[in-house]
């Protein structure tokens, strides 16, 4: 993990290892993830959680950026994505594209309708509840409960050596059993640890499920590893050591090894396992 004190335990457990700066070792065809940003739509910032949540998925030559919020406006050259995929149209997930994109962008129809004024040439439509190949990586799109104005989706992402589910904003997953089946890692919404931010609007569930609820989903889906991004103010401002200790404790109650991601953290799915790279 980003925290040095976690590294020895990770080595003995065989769980993923994350670090903010590592020498890259190449494994052909393996999934490699970089947490470009881990901050939610909050004013608070810290060294650990500075930029809006975004994940870079690498596999061979593919560099797929999931979400591109306001903080990424004017910074895409440094990321050099081959494709950008959006979960929904809220500014902290899509407004970094307000001046266009250097590569194809994938989004659902409702998201394209909401950002139709953005000068994006390479528009691609994401099909709901179906798989699509993007630069050799398989994405399956699952509608999730989060917002009425900007309906969101989560992604089941897979390649030869691994599969993870990514959903940085979520109040509920209607088809959780299918979405989480046989995944290696759940990457979820870190807006709140225990306090529910879920409410109903027009008979629709919206907001943010607490981490404790998401760990319950993982337990029911037999998912044993979870990482939380899109962190809320208490987590962004809080004591990292205490927060991770609390998260590990809650995770153990559900049989899940859990932790927070920080900006720059990386993990690899090489050789059907997890290695530092």
C-alpha atoms as one frame of an Amber mdcrd trajectory, in Angstrom:
protein
   0.000   0.000   0.000   0.973   3.656  -0.148   1.765   3.402   3.576   5.171
   1.905   4.306   3.985   0.066   7.418   1.596  -1.980   5.296   4.212  -3.384
   2.932   5.466  -6.308   5.029   1.928  -7.454   5.772   1.025  -7.213   2.080
   4.016  -9.356   1.173   2.999 -12.126   3.535  -0.680 -12.017   2.581  -0.166
 -12.082  -1.179  -2.524  -9.094  -1.453  -1.970  -6.247  -3.881   0.885  -3.877
  -3.181   0.473  -0.206  -3.846   3.099   2.531  -3.813   3.223   6.112  -4.923
   6.475   5.813  -6.892   7.797   2.528  -8.271   9.963   1.338 -11.136   7.693
  -0.240 -13.739   8.306  -3.880 -14.647   6.486  -5.009 -17.772   4.283  -8.116
 -17.910   2.805  -8.642 -21.375  -0.974  -8.604 -21.358  -1.311  -7.845 -17.650
  -3.567  -5.189 -16.165  -1.772  -2.339 -14.426  -3.666   0.375 -12.560  -2.594
   3.842 -11.463  -4.811   5.968  -9.217  -4.298   9.336 -10.908  -6.583  11.059
  -8.404  -8.569   9.970  -5.343 -10.406  13.097  -4.157 -14.178  13.453  -4.405
 -16.110  16.642  -5.171 -14.998  18.346  -1.960 -13.035  21.517  -1.224 -10.548
  19.698   0.993  -7.234  18.617  -0.522  -4.194  16.887   0.889  -0.930  15.433
  -0.348  -2.541  11.985  -0.365  -5.778  13.058  -2.052  -5.119  16.058  -4.267
  -6.890  15.559  -7.593 -10.367  14.406  -8.601 -10.744  10.640  -8.749  -9.454
   9.055 -11.945  -7.963   5.668 -12.742  -5.465   4.807 -15.483  -5.819   1.261
 -16.821  -2.806  -0.049 -18.721  -2.547  -3.275 -20.701   0.173  -3.641 -23.324
  -0.059  -0.360 -25.307  -3.442   0.680 -23.901  -3.637   3.667 -21.534  -7.340
   3.987 -20.672  -8.314   6.824 -18.344 -11.520   6.295 -16.379 -13.089   9.690
 -15.607 -11.610  13.105 -16.242 -12.829  15.689 -13.740 -12.211  19.420 -13.473
  -8.765  18.954 -11.938  -7.577  17.308 -15.166  -8.426  20.235 -17.438  -5.242
  21.090 -19.355  -3.313  18.157 -17.871  -4.140  15.339 -20.298  -0.845  15.577
 -22.191   0.932  14.280 -19.099  -1.437  11.299 -18.883  -1.294  10.528 -22.638
  -4.466   8.383 -22.678  -5.308   6.220 -25.683  -8.979   6.335 -24.600 -11.101
   7.990 -21.909 -14.140   6.295 -20.356 -16.685   8.204 -18.237 -18.819   6.890
 -15.379 -21.144   9.927 -15.473 -21.376  13.633 -16.253 -20.780  15.295 -12.870
 -17.995  17.917 -13.128 -15.546  15.981 -10.942 -15.791  13.112 -13.446 -16.197
  14.808 -16.823 -15.409  18.559 -16.786 -11.741  17.972 -17.602 -12.982  17.410
 -21.171 -14.570  20.861 -21.472 -11.877  21.889 -23.972 -11.861  18.596 -25.868
  -9.925  15.329 -25.739  -6.790  13.993 -27.456  -8.283  10.507 -27.935 -11.627
   8.693 -28.296 -14.041   9.177 -25.378 -16.578   6.523 -24.326 -19.761   7.395
 -22.419 -23.396   6.357 -22.161 -26.058   8.139 -24.193 -27.343  10.049 -21.173
 -23.840  11.255 -20.338 -23.239  12.397 -23.919 -26.528  14.305 -23.805 -25.358
  16.130 -20.688 -21.915  17.067 -22.059 -22.988  17.599 -25.665 -21.425  21.087
 -25.746 -17.921  19.757 -25.069 -15.830  19.915 -28.294 -15.029  16.196 -28.416
 -14.523  14.699 -31.864 -14.030  10.993 -31.088 -17.351  10.203 -29.401 -18.102
   6.548 -28.687 -21.323   5.149 -27.183 -21.139   2.764 -24.209 -23.812   0.031
 -24.326 -25.581  -0.695 -21.025 -25.327  -4.203 -19.547 -23.128  -5.338 -22.404
 -19.408  -5.803 -22.901 -17.265  -3.668 -25.172 -13.592  -3.999 -26.034 -11.571
  -0.804 -25.610  -7.953  -1.028 -26.750  -7.892  -4.742 -25.965  -9.469  -4.414
 -22.485 -13.019  -5.630 -21.836 -15.455  -3.227 -20.157 -18.943  -4.291 -19.083
 -21.217  -1.393 -18.161 -23.569  -1.629 -15.144 -26.085   1.117 -14.305 -25.778
   2.069 -10.621 -27.781   4.243  -8.246 -26.166   7.619  -7.570 -27.829  10.599
  -9.247 -31.071  11.529 -11.012 -29.564  14.416 -12.988 -26.382  12.590 -13.981
 -27.076   8.835 -14.026 -23.925   6.843 -13.318 -22.489   3.483 -14.256 -19.844
   1.168 -12.858 -17.399  -0.851 -14.921 -16.456  -4.493 -14.705 -13.000  -4.395
 -16.313 -11.104  -7.507 -17.338  -8.110  -8.807 -19.259  -6.384 -12.169 -19.369
  -4.944 -12.032 -15.866  -7.572 -10.288 -13.764 -10.900  -8.562 -13.283 -11.977
  -5.646 -11.117 -15.115  -3.562 -10.595 -14.759   0.227 -10.548 -17.527   2.443
  -9.177 -16.296   5.717  -7.609 -19.798   7.159  -7.040 -22.486   4.773  -5.848
 -25.550   4.589  -3.632 -26.494   1.088  -4.758 -25.761  -1.560  -7.390 -29.043
  -3.087  -8.622 -27.311  -6.105 -10.181 -24.546  -6.499  -7.587 -24.432 -10.308
  -7.753 -23.618 -10.185 -11.462 -21.367  -7.144 -11.311 -19.166  -8.488  -8.506
 -19.106 -12.162  -9.438 -15.570 -13.615  -9.437 -13.791 -10.248  -9.444 -10.333
  -9.920  -7.914 -10.745  -6.407  -6.520 -13.624  -4.026  -5.801 -12.711  -0.331
  -6.204 -15.445   1.771  -4.668 -16.766   5.035  -3.271 -14.813   6.502  -0.346
 -17.105   9.455   0.350 -18.026   8.290   3.844 -16.883   5.544   6.205 -20.019
   4.686   8.198 -22.431   7.629   7.932 -24.954   7.008   5.187 -25.255   9.682
   2.496 -28.014   7.771   0.718 -31.445   9.343   0.257 -34.432   9.081  -2.068
 -35.435  11.522  -4.779 -38.387  10.879  -7.068 -38.497   7.312  -5.760 -34.888
   6.839  -6.829 -32.000   6.050  -4.495 -29.242   8.665  -4.798 -26.091   9.734
  -2.992 -23.174   7.756  -1.607 -23.274   4.413   0.163 -20.982   4.254   3.203
 -17.897   2.092   2.945 -19.374  -0.250   5.548 -22.307  -1.003   3.208 -20.010
  -1.561   0.230 -17.959  -4.029   2.273 -21.213  -5.863   2.983 -21.788  -6.096
  -0.785 -18.274  -7.497  -1.135 -18.890 -10.068   1.597 -22.103 -11.232  -0.057
 -20.340 -11.395  -3.424 -17.352 -13.297  -2.007 -15.015 -10.431  -2.938 -11.985
 -10.505  -0.644 -10.143  -7.317  -1.576 -11.400  -3.725  -1.738  -9.853  -0.331
  -2.387 -11.647   2.980  -1.840 -11.152   6.135  -3.896 -13.221   9.338  -4.451
 -12.544  10.208  -0.810 -14.719  12.605   1.166 -13.559  15.475   3.389 -13.093
  13.481   6.651 -10.831  11.019   4.828  -8.959  13.655   2.818  -8.227  15.702
   5.944  -7.893  12.819   8.397  -4.988  10.893   9.873  -4.048   8.299   7.252
  -2.702   5.766   9.741  -5.785   5.863  11.947  -8.193   5.827   9.000  -6.517
   2.835   7.364  -6.435   0.991  10.683 -10.161   1.641  11.085 -10.855   0.533
   7.517  -8.853  -2.667   7.952 -10.792  -3.400  11.131 -14.167  -2.874   9.449
 -12.998  -4.902   6.477 -12.014  -7.868   8.658 -15.546  -7.923  10.055 -16.710
  -8.654   6.503 -13.847 -10.961   5.558 -12.448  -8.321   3.178  -8.951  -6.863
   3.089  -9.619  -3.171   2.550  -7.671   0.049   2.228  -7.754   3.583   0.852
  -6.002   4.539  -2.372  -3.898   7.685  -2.574  -2.964   9.756  -5.623  -0.190
   7.965  -7.498  -0.786   4.511  -6.019  -0.302   1.613  -8.434  -1.071  -2.075
  -8.624  -0.455  -4.866 -11.115  -2.356  -8.075 -11.839   0.698  -9.922 -13.177
   0.822 -13.731 -13.282  -2.682 -14.068 -11.781  -1.400 -12.454  -8.605  -0.294
  -9.066  -7.328   3.184  -7.679  -7.619   4.851  -4.373  -7.014   5.834  -2.749
 -10.315
